PDB file of C-alpha atoms in Angstrom:
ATOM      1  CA  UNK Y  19      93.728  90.176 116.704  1.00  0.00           C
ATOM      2  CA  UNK Y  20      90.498  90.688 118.532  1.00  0.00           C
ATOM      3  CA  UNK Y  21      88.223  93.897 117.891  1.00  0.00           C
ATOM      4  CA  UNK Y  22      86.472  93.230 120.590  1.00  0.00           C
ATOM      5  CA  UNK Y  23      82.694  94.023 120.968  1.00  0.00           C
ATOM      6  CA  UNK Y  24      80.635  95.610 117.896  1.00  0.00           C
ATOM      7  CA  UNK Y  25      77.294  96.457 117.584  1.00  0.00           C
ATOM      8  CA  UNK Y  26      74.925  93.426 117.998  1.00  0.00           C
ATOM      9  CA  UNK Y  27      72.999  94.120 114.011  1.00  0.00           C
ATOM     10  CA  UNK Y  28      74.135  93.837 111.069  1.00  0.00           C
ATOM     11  CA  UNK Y  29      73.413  97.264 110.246  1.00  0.00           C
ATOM     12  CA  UNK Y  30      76.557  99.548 108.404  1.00  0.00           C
ATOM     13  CA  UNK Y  31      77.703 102.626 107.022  1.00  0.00           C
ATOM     14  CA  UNK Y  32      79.099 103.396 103.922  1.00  0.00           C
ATOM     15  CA  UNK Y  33      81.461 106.032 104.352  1.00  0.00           C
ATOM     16  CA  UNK Y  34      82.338 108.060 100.520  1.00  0.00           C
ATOM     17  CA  UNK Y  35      84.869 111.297 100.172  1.00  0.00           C
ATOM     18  CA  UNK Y  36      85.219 112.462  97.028  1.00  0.00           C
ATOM     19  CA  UNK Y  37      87.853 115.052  95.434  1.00  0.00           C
ATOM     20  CA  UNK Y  38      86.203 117.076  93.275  1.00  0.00           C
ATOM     21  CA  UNK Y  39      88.387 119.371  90.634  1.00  0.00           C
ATOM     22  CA  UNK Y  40      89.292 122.878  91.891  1.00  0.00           C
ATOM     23  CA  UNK Y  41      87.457 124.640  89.154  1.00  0.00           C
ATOM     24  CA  UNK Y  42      84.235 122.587  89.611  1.00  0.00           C
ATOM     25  CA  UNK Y  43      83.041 122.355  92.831  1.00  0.00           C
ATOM     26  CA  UNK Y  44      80.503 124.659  93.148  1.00  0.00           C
ATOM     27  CA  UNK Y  45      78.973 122.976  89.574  1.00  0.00           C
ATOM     28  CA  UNK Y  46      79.192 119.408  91.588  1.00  0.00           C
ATOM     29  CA  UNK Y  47      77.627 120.859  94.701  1.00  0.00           C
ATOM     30  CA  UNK Y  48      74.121 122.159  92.745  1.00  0.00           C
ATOM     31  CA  UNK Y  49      73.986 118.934  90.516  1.00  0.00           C
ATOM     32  CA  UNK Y  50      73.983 116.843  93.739  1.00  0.00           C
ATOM     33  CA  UNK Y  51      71.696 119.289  95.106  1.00  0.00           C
ATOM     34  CA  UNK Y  52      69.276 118.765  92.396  1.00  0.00           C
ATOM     35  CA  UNK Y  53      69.602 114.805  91.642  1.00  0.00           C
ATOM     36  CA  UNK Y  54      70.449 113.319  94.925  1.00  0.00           C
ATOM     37  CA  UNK Y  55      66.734 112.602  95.081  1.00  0.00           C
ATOM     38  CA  UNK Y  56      67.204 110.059  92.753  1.00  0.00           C
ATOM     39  CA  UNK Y  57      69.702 108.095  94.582  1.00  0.00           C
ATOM     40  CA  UNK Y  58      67.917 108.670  98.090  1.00  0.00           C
ATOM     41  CA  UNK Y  59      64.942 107.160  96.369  1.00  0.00           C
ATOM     42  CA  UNK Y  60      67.657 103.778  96.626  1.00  0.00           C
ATOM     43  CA  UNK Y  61      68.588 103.812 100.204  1.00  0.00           C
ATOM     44  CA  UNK Y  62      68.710 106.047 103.147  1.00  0.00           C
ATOM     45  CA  UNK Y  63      71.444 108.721 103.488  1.00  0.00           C
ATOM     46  CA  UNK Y  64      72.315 109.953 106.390  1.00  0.00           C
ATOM     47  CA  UNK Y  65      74.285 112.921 105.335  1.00  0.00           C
ATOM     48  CA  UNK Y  66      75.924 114.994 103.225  1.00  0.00           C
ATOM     49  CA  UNK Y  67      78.901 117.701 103.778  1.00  0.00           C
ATOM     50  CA  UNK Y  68      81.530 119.816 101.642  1.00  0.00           C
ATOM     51  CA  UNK Y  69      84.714 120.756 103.281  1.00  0.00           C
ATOM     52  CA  UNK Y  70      85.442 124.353 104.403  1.00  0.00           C
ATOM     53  CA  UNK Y  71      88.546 124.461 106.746  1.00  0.00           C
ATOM     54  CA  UNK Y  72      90.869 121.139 107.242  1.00  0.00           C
ATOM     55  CA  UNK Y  73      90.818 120.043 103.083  1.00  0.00           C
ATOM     56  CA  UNK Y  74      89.155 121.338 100.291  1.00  0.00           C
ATOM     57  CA  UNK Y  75      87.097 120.602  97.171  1.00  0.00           C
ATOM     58  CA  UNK Y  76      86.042 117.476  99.165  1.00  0.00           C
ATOM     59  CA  UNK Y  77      82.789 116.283  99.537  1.00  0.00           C
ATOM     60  CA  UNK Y  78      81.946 113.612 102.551  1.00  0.00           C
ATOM     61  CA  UNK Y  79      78.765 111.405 102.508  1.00  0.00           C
ATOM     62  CA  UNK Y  80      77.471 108.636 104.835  1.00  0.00           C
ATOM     63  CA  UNK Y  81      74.647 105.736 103.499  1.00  0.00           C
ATOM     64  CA  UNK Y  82      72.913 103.281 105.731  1.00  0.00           C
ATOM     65  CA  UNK Y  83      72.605 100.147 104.863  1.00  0.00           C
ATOM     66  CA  UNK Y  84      70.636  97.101 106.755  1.00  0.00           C
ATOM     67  CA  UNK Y  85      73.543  94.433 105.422  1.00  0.00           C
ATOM     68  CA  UNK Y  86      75.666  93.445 102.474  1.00  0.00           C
ATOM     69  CA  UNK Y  87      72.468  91.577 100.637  1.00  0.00           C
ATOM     70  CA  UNK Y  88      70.638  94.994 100.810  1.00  0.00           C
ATOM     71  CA  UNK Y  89      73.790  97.258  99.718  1.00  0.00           C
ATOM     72  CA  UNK Y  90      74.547  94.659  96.436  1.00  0.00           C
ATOM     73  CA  UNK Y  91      70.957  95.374  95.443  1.00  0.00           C
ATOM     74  CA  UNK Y  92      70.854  99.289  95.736  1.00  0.00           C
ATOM     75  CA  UNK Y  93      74.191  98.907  93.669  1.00  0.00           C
ATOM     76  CA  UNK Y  94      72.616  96.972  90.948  1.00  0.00           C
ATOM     77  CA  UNK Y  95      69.187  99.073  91.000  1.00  0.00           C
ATOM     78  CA  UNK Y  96      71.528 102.312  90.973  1.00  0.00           C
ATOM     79  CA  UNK Y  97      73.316 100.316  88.071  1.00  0.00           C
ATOM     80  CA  UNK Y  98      70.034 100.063  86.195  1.00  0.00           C
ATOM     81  CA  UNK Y  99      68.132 103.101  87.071  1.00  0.00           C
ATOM     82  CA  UNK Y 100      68.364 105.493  83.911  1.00  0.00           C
ATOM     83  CA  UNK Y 101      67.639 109.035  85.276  1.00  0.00           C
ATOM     84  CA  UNK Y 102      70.159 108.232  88.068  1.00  0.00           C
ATOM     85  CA  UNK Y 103      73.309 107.354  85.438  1.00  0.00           C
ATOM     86  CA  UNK Y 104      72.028 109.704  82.963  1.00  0.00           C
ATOM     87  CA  UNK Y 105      71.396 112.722  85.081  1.00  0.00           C
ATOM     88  CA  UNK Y 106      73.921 112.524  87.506  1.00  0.00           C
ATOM     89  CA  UNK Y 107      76.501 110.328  87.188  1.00  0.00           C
ATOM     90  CA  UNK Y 108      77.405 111.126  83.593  1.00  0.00           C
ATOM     91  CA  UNK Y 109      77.476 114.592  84.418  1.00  0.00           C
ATOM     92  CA  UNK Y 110      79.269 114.219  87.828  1.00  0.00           C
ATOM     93  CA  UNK Y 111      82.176 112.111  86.924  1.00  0.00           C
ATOM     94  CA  UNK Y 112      84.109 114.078  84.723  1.00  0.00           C
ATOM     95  CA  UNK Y 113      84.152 117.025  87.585  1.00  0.00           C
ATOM     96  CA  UNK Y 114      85.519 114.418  90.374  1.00  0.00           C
ATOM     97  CA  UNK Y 115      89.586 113.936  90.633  1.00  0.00           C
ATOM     98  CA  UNK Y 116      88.945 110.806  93.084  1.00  0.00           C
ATOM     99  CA  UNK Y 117      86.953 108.533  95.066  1.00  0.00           C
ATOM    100  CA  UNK Y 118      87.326 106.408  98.303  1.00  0.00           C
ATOM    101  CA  UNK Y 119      84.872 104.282 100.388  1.00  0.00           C
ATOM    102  CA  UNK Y 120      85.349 103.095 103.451  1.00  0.00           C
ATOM    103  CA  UNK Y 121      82.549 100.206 105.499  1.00  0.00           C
ATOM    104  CA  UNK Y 122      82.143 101.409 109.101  1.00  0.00           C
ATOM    105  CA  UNK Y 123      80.145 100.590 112.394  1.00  0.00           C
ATOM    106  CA  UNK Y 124      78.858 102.421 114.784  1.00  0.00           C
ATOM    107  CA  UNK Y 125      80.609 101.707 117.897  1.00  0.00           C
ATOM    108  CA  UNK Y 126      78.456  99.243 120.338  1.00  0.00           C
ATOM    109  CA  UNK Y 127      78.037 102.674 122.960  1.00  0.00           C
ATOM    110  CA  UNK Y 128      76.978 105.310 120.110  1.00  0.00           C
ATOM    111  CA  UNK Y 129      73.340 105.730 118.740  1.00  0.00           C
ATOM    112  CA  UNK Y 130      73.328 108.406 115.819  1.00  0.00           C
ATOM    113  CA  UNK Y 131      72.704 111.651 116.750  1.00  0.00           C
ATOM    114  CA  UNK Y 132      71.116 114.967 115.515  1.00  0.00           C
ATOM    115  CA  UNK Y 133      72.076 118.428 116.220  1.00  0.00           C
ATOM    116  CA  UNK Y 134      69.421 120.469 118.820  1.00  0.00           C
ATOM    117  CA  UNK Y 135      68.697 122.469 115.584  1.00  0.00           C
ATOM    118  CA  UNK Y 136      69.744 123.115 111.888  1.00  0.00           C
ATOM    119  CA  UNK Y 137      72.563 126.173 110.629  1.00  0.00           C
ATOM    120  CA  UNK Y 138      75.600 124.952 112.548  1.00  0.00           C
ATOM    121  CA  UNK Y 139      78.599 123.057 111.431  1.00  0.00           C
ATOM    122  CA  UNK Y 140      80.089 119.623 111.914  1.00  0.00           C
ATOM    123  CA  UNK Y 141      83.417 118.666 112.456  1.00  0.00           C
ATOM    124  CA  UNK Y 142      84.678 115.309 110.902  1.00  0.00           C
ATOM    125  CA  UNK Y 143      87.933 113.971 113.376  1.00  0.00           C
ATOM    126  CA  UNK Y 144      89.677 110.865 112.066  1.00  0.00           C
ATOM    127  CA  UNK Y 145      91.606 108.813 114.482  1.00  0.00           C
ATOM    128  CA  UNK Y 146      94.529 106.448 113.607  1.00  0.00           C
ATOM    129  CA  UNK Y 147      94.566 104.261 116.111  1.00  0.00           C
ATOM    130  CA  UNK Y 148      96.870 101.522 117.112  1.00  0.00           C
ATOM    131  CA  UNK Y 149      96.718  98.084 115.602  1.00  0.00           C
ATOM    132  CA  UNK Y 150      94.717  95.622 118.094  1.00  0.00           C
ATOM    133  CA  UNK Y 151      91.493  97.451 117.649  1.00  0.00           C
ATOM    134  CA  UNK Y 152      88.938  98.578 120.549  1.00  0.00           C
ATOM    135  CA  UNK Y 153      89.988  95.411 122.866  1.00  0.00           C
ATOM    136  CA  UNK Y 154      93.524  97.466 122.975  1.00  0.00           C
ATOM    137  CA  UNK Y 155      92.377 100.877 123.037  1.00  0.00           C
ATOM    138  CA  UNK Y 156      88.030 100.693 122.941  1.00  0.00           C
ATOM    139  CA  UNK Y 157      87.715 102.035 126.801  1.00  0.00           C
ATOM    140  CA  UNK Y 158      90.268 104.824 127.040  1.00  0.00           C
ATOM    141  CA  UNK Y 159      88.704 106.017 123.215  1.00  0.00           C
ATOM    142  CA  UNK Y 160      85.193 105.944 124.648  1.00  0.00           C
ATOM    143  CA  UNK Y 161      86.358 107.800 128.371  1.00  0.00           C
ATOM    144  CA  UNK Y 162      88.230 110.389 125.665  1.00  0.00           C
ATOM    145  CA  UNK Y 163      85.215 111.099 123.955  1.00  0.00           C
ATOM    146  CA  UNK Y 164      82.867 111.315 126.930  1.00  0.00           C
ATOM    147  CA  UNK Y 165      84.609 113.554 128.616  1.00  0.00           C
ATOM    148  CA  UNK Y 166      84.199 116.048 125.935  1.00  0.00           C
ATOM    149  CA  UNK Y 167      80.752 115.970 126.124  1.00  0.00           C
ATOM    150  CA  UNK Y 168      80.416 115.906 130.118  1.00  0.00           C
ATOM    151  CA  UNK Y 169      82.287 119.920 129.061  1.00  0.00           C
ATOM    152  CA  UNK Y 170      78.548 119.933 127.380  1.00  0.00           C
ATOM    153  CA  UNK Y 171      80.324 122.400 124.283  1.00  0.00           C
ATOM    154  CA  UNK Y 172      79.836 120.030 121.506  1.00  0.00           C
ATOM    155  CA  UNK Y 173      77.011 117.962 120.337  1.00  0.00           C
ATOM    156  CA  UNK Y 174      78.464 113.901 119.685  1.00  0.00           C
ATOM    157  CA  UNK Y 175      76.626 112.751 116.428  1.00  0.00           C
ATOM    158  CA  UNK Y 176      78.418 109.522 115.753  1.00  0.00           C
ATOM    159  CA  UNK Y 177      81.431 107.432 116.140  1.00  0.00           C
ATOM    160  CA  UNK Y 178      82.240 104.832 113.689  1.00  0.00           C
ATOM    161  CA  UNK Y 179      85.043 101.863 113.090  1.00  0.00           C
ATOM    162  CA  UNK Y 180      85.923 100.862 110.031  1.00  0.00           C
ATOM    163  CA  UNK Y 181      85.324  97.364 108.650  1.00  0.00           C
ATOM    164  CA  UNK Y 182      87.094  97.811 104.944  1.00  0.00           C
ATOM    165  CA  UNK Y 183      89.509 100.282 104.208  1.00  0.00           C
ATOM    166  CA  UNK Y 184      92.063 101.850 106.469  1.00  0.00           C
ATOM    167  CA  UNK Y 185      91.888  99.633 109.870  1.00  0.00           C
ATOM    168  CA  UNK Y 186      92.088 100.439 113.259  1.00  0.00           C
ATOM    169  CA  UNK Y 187      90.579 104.312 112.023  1.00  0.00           C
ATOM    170  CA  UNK Y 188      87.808 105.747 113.539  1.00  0.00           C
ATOM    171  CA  UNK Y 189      86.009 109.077 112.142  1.00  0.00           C
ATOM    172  CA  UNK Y 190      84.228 110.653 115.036  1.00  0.00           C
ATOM    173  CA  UNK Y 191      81.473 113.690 113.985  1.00  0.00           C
ATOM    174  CA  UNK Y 192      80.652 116.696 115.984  1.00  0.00           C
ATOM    175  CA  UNK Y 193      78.245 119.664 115.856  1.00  0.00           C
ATOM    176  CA  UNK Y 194      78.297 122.738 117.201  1.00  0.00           C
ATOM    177  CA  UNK Y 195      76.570 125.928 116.445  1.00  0.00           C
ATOM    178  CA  UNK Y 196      79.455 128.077 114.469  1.00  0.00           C
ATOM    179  CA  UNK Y 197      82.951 127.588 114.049  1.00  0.00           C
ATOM    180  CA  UNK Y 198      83.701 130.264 116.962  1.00  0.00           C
ATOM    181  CA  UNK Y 199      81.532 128.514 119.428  1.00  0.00           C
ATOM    182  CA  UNK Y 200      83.715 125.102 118.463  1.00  0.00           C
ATOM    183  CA  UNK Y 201      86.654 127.401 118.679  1.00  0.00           C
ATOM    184  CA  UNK Y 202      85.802 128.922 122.485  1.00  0.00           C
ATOM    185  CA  UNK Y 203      84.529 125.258 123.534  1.00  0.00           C
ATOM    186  CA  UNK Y 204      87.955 123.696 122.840  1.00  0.00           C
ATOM    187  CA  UNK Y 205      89.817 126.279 124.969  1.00  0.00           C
ATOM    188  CA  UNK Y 206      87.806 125.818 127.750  1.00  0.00           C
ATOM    189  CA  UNK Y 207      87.928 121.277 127.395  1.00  0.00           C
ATOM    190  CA  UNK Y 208      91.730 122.302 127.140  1.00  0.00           C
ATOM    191  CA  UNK Y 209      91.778 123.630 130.138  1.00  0.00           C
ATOM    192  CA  UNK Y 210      89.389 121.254 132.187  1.00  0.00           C
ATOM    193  CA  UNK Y 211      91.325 118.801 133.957  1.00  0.00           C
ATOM    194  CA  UNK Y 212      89.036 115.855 133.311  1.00  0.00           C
ATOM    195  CA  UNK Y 213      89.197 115.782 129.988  1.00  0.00           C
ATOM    196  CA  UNK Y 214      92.948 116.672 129.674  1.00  0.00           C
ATOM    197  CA  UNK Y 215      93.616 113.175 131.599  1.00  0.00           C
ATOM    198  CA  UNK Y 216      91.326 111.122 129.697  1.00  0.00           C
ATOM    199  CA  UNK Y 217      92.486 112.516 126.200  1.00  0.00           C
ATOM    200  CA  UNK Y 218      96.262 111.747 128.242  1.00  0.00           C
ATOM    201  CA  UNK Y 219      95.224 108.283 128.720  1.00  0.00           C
ATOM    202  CA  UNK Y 220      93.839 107.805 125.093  1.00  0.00           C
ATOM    203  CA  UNK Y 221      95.900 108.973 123.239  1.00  0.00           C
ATOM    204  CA  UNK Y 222      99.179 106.787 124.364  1.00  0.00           C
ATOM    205  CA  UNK Y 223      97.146 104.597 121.589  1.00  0.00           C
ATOM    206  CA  UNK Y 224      97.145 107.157 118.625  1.00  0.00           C
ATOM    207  CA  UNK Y 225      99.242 107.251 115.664  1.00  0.00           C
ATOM    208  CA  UNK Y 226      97.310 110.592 113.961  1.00  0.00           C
ATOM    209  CA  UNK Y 227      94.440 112.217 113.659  1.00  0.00           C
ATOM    210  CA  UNK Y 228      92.858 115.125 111.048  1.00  0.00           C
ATOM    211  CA  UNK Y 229      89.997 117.371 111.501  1.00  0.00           C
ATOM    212  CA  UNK Y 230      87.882 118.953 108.997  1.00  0.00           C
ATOM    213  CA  UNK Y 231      85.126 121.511 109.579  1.00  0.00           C
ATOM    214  CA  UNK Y 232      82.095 120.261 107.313  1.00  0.00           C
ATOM    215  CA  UNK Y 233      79.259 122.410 106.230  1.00  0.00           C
ATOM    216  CA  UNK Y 234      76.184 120.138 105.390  1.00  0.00           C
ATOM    217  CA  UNK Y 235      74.367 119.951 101.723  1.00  0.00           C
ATOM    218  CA  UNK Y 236      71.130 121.619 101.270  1.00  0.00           C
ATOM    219  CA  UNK Y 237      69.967 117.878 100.230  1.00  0.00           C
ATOM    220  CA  UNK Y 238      71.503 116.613 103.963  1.00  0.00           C
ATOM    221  CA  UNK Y 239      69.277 115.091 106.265  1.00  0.00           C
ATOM    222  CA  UNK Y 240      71.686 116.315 108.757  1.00  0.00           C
ATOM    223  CA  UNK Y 241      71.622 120.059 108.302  1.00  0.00           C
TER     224      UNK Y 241
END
């Protein structure tokens, strides 16, 4: 089935969740605090969250990567680099319960996004979408998600389709300044006309969805 269209580079995002045992996530959180520098040093991350309200002791983190080429070298330089293995992921391994990775795109009408300022929180949406891909239900997603920020409550800091794992999903990231000012920003899109037909329209082409309300990693670029 057609996708339909995708961003024009070959530019990707590598999408990791981990589960991290109950007793040991605040011991996972300050050793990737203190060692992520020596992955960053690899390739570029774009950011880094633990989950407070939606799941929990789960981690989310998103790496850029120019193409396939340049992700099979950081894995074999990661493979190779000594402090990295030694310091971190022989430590952190025995405190996670599971990993998955996902490959994602940023849709063709999203550029990444920052917040207006650090000390808020993000909220990670996941959308299970119908199989066919954006050529079935690309314009109605896209007229959903603009008409939440025409409301101008949230701030839109990426959408992105997956490539490998779980097809047809799309994980869509928001920021807003505090849980409360998410919470008082939903009422009022709920009750805004506009966006109640568009999310009417898109949603004839959902299947589920799951939010979780992220707070971001001292180490996160996007704080």
């Amino acid at each position: 089935l057609a996708t339909g269209p995708r961003q024009n580079n070959s530019i990707f995002y590598e999408i990791r969740t981990y589960d991290i045992k109950p007793s040991k996530m605040k011991e996972f959180v300050e050793m990737v605090n203190k060692y992520l520098h020596l992955r960053t040093a690899h390739s570029e991350l774009v950011g880094f969250w633990s989950a407070e309200l939606g799941a929990m002791n789960k981690v989310f983190h998103i790496w850029k990567y120019d193409n396939f080429a340049h992700r099979t070298a950081v894995r074999h330089a990661l493979a190779n680099d000594k402090d990295w293995q030694g310091k971190f992921i022989s430590q952190a391994l025995p405190l996670t319960e599971k990993q998955h990775n996902e490959v994602a795109y940023l849709v063709p009408w999203c550029q990444l996004g920052k917040p207006p300022k650090e000390g808020g929180v993000y909220e990670w949406v996941t959308f299970q979408m119908k199989p066919g891909g954006p050529a079935l239900w690309g314009k109605p997603f896209q007229a959903a998600i603009n008409a939440h920020i025409n409301t101008g409550y949230t701030k839109l800091i990426g959408v992105f389709h997956t490539e490998y794992g779980l097809l047809n999903t799309v994980h869509v990231i928001w920021w807003n300044e505090s849980p409360d000012h998410r919470a008082a920003g939903r009422h009022s899109a709920h009750e805004d006309a506009r966006v109640v037909a568009a999310v009417r329209d898109s949603v004839r082409f959902l299947e589920s969805q799951q939010n979780v309300l992220l707070i971001p990693l001292q180490c996160s670029p996007l704080k």
